[in-house]
mmCIF file of N, CA and C in Angstrom:
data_model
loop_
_atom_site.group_PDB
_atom_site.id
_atom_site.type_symbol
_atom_site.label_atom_id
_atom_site.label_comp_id
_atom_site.label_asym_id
_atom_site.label_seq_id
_atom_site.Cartn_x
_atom_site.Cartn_y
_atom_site.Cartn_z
ATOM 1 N N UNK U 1 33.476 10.232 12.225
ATOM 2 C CA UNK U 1 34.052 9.624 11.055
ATOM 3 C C UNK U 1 33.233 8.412 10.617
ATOM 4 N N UNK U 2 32.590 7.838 11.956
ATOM 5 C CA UNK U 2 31.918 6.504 11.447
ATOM 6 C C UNK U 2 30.788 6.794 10.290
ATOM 7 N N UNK U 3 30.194 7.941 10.759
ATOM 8 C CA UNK U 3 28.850 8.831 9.636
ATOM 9 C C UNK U 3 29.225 8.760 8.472
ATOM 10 N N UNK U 4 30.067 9.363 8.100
ATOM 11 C CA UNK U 4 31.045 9.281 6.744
ATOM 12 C C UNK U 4 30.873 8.137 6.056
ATOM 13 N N UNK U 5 31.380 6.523 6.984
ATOM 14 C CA UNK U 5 31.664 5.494 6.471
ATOM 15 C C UNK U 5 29.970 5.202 6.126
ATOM 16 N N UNK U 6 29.040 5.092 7.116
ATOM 17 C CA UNK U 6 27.847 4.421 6.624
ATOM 18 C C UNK U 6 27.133 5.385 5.638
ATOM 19 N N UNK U 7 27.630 6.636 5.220
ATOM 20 C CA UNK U 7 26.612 7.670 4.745
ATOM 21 C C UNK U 7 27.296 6.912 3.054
ATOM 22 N N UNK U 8 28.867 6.853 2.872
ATOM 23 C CA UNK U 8 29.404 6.509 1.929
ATOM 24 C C UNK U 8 29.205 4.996 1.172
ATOM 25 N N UNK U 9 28.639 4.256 2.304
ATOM 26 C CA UNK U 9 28.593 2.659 1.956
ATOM 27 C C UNK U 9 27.279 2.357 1.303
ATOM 28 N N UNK U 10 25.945 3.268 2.411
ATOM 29 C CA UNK U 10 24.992 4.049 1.959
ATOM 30 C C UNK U 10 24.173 4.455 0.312
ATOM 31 N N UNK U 11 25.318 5.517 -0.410
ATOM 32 C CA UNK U 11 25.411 5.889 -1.223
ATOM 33 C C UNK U 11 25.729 5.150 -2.394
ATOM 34 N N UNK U 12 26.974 4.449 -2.149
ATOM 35 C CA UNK U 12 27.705 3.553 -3.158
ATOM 36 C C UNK U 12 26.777 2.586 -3.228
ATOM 37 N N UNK U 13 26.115 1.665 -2.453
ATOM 38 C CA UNK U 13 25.260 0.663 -2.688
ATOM 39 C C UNK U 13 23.684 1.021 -3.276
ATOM 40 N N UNK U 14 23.404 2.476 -3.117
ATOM 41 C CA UNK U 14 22.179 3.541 -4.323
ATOM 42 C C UNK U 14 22.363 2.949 -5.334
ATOM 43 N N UNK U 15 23.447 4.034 -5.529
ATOM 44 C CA UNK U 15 24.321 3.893 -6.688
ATOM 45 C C UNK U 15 24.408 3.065 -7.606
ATOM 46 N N UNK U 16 25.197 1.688 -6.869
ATOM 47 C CA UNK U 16 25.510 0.501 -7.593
ATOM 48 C C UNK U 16 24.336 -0.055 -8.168
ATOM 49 N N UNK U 17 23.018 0.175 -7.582
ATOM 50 C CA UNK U 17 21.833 -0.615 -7.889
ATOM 51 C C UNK U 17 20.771 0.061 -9.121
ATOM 52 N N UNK U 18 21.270 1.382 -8.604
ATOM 53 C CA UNK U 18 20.792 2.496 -9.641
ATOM 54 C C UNK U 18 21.499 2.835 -10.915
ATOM 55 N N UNK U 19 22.542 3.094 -11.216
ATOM 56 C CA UNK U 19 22.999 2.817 -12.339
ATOM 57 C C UNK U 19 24.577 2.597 -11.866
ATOM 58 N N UNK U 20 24.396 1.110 -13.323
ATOM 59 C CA UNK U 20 25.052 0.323 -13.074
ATOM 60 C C UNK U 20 26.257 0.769 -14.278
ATOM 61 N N UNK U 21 25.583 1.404 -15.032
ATOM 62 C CA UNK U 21 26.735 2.033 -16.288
ATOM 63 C C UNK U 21 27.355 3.222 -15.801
ATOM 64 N N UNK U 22 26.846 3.243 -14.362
ATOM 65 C CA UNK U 22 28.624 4.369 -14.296
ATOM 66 C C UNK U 22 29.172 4.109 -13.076
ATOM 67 N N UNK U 23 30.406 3.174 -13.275
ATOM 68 C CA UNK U 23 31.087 2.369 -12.168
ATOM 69 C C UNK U 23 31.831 3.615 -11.680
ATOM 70 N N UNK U 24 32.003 4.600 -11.842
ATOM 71 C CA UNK U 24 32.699 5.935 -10.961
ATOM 72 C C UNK U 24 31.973 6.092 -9.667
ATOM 73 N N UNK U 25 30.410 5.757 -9.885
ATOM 74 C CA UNK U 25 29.554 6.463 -9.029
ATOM 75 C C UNK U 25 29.228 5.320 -7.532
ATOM 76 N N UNK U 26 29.774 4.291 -8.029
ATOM 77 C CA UNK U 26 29.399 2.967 -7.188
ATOM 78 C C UNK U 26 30.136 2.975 -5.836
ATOM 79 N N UNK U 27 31.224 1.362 -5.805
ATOM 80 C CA UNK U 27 31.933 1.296 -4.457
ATOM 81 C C UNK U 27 33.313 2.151 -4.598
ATOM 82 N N UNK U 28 33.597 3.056 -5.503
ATOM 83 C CA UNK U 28 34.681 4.103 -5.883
ATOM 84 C C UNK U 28 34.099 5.266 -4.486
ATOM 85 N N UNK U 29 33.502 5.376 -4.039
ATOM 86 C CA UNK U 29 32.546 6.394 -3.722
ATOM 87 C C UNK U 29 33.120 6.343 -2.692
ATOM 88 N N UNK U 30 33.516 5.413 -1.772
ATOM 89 C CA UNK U 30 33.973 5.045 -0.345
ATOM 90 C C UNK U 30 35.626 5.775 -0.253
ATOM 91 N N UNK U 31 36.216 5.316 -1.417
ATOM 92 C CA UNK U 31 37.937 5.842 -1.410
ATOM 93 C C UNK U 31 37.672 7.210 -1.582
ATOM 94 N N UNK U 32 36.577 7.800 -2.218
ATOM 95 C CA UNK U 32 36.694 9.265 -2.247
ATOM 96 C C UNK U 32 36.366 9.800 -1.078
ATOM 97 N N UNK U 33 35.710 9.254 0.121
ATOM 98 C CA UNK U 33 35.656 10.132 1.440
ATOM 99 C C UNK U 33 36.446 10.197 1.678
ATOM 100 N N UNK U 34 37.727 9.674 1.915
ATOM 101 C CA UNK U 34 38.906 9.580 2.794
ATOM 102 C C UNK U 34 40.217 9.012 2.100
ATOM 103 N N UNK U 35 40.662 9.427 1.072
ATOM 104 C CA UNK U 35 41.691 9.268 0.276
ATOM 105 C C UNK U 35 43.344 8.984 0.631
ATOM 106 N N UNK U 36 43.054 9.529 1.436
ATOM 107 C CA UNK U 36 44.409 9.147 2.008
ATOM 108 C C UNK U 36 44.407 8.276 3.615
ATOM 109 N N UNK U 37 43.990 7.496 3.828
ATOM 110 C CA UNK U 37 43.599 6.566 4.239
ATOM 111 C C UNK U 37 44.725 5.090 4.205
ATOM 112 N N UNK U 38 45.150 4.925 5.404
ATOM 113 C CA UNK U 38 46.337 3.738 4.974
ATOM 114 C C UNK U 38 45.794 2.860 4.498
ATOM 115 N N UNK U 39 46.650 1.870 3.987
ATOM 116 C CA UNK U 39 46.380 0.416 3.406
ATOM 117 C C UNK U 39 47.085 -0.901 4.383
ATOM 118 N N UNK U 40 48.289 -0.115 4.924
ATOM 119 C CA UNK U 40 49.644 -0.927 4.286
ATOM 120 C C UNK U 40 49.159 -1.431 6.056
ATOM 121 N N UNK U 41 50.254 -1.946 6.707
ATOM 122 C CA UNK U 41 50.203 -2.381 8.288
ATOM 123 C C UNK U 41 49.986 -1.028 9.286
ATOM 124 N N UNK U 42 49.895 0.367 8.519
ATOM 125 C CA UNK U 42 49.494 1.437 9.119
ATOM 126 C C UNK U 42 48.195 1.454 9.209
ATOM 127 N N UNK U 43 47.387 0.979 8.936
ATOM 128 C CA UNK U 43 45.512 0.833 8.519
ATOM 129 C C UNK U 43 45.425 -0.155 9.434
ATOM 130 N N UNK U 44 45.904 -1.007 10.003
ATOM 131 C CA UNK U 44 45.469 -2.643 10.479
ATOM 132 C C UNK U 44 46.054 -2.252 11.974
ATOM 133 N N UNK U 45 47.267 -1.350 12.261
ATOM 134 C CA UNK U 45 47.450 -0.582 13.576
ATOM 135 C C UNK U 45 46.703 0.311 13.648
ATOM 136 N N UNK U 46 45.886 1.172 12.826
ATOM 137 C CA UNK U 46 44.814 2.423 13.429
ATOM 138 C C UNK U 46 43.512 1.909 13.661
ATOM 139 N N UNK U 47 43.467 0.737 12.872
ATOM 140 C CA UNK U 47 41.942 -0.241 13.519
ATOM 141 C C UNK U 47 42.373 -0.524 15.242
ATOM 142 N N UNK U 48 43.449 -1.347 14.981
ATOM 143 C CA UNK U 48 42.905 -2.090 16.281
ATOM 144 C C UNK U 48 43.093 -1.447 17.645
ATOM 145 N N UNK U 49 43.779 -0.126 16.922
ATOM 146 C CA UNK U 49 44.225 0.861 18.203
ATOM 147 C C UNK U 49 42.731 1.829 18.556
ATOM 148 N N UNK U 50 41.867 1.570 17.423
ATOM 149 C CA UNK U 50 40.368 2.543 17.524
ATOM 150 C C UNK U 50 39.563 1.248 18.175
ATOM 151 N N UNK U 51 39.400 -0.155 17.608
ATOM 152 C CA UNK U 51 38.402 -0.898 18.381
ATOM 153 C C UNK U 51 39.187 -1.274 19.843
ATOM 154 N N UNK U 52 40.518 -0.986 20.193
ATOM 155 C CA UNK U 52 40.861 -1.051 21.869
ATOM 156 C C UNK U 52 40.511 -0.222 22.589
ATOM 157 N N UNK U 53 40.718 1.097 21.726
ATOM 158 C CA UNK U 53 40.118 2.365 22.827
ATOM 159 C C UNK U 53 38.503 1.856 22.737
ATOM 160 N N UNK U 54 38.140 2.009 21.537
ATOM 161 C CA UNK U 54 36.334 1.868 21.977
ATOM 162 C C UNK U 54 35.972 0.891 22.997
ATOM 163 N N UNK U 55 36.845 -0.080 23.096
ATOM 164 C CA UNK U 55 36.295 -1.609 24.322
ATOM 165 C C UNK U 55 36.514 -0.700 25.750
ATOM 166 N N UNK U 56 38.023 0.256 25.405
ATOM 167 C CA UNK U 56 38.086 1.010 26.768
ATOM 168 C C UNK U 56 37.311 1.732 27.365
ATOM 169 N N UNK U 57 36.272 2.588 26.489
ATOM 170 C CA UNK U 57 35.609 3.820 26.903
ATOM 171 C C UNK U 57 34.196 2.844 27.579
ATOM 172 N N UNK U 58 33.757 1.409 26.470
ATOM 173 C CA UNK U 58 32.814 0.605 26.946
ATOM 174 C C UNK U 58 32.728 0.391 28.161
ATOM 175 N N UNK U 59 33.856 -0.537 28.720
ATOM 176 C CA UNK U 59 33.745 -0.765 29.938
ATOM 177 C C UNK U 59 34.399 0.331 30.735
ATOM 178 N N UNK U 60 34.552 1.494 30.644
ATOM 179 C CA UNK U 60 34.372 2.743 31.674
ATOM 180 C C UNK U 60 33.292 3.035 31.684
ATOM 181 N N UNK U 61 32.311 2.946 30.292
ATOM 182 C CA UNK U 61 31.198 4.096 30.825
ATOM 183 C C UNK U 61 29.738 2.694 31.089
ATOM 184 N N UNK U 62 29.926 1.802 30.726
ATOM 185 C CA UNK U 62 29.002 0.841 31.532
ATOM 186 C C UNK U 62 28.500 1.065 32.476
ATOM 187 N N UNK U 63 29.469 0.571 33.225
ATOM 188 C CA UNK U 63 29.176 0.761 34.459
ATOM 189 C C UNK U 63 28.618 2.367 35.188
ATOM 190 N N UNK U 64 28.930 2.784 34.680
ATOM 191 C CA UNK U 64 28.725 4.489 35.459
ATOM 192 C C UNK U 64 27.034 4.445 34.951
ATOM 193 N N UNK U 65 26.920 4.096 33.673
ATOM 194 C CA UNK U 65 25.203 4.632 33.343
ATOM 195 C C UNK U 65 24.570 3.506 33.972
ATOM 196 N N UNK U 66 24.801 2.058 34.005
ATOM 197 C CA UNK U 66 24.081 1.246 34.568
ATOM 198 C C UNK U 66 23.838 1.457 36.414
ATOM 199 N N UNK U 67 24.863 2.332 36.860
ATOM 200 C CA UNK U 67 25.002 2.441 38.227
ATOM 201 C C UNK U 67 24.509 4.017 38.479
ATOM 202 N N UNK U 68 24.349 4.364 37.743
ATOM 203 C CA UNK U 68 24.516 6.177 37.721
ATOM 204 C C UNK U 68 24.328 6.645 39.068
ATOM 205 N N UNK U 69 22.597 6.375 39.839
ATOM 206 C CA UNK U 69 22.578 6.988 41.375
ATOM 207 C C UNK U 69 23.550 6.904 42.041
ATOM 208 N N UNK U 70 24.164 5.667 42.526
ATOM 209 C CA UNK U 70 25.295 5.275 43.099
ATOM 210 C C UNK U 70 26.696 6.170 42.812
ATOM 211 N N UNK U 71 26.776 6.192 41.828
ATOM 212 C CA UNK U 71 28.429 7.156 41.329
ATOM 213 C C UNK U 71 27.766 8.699 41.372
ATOM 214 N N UNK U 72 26.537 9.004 41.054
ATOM 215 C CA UNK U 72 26.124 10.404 41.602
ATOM 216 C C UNK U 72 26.698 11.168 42.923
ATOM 217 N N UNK U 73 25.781 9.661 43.945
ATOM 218 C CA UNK U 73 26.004 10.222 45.195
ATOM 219 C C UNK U 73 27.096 10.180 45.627
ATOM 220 N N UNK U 74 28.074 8.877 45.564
ATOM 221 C CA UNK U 74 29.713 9.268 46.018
ATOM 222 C C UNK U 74 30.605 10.323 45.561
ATOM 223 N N UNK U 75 30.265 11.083 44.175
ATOM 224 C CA UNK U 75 30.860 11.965 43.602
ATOM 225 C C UNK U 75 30.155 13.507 44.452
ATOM 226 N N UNK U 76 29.392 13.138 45.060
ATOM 227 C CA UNK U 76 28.413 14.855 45.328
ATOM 228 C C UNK U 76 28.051 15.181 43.914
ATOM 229 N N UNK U 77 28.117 14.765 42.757
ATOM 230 C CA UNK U 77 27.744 15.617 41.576
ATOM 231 C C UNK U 77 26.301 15.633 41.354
ATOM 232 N N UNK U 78 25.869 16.897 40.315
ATOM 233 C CA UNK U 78 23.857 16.579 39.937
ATOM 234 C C UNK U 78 24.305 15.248 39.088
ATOM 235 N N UNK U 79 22.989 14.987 39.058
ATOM 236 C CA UNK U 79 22.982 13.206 38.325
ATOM 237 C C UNK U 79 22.805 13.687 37.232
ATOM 238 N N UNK U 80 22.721 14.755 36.468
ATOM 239 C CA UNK U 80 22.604 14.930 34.686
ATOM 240 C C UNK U 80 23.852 15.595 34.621
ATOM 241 N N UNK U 81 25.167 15.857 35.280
ATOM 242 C CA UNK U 81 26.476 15.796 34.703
ATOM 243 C C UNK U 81 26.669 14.804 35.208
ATOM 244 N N UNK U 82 26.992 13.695 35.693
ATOM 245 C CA UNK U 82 27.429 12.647 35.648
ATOM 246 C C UNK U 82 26.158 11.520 34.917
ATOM 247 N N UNK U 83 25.183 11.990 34.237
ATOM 248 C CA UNK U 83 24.873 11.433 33.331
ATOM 249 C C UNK U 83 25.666 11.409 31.367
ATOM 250 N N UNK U 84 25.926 13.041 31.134
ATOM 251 C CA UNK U 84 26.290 13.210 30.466
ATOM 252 C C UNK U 84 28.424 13.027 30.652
ATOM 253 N N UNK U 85 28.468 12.552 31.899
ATOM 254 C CA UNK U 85 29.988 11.856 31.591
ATOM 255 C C UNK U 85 29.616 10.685 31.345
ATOM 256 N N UNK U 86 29.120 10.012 31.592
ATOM 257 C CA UNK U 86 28.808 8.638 31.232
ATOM 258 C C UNK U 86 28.469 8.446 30.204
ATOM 259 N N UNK U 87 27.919 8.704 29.734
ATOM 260 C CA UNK U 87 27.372 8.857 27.861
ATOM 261 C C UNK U 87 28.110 9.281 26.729
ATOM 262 N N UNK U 88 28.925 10.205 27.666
ATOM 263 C CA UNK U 88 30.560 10.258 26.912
ATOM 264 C C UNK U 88 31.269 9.405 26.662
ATOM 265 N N UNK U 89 31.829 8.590 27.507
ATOM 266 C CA UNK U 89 32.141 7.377 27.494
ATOM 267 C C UNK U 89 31.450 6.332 26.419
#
């Protein structure tokens, strides 16, 4: 979804610089990816509930890629699936 946002912010700021006589094509461009999209205190709870999980997955998968041999060998796993769990994260 984040692709969306920078491909749209992206575009609209072309746009805005490129022609300026058609304000449809500008920062309008962003509400048209995702239209139904809250505003209200439903938008300001789906943020901070997306940047808590993201801090969550951070400090899970930190540590695992910065440590990887180590969590390899206690797991018995090959080190390129527990590379690619970590990167998941």
């Amino acid at each position: 979804m984040i692709y969306k946002f920078a491909l749209g912010v992206a575009i609209a700021l072309l746009f805005a610089q490129v022609s300026p006589h058609l304000p449809e094509l500008s920062l309008k461009l962003l509400s048209s990816l995702n239209p139904v999209f809250p505003t209200d205190i439903l938008g300001w709870a789906l943020l901070l509930l997306r940047v808590g999980f993201g801090g969550l997955f951070v400090l899970h998968g930190y540590p695992k890629i910065t440590h990887l041999r180590e969590w390899s060998d206690a797991m018995k796993m090959p080190l390129f699936l527990c590379f690619l769990s970590a990167a998941s994260m």
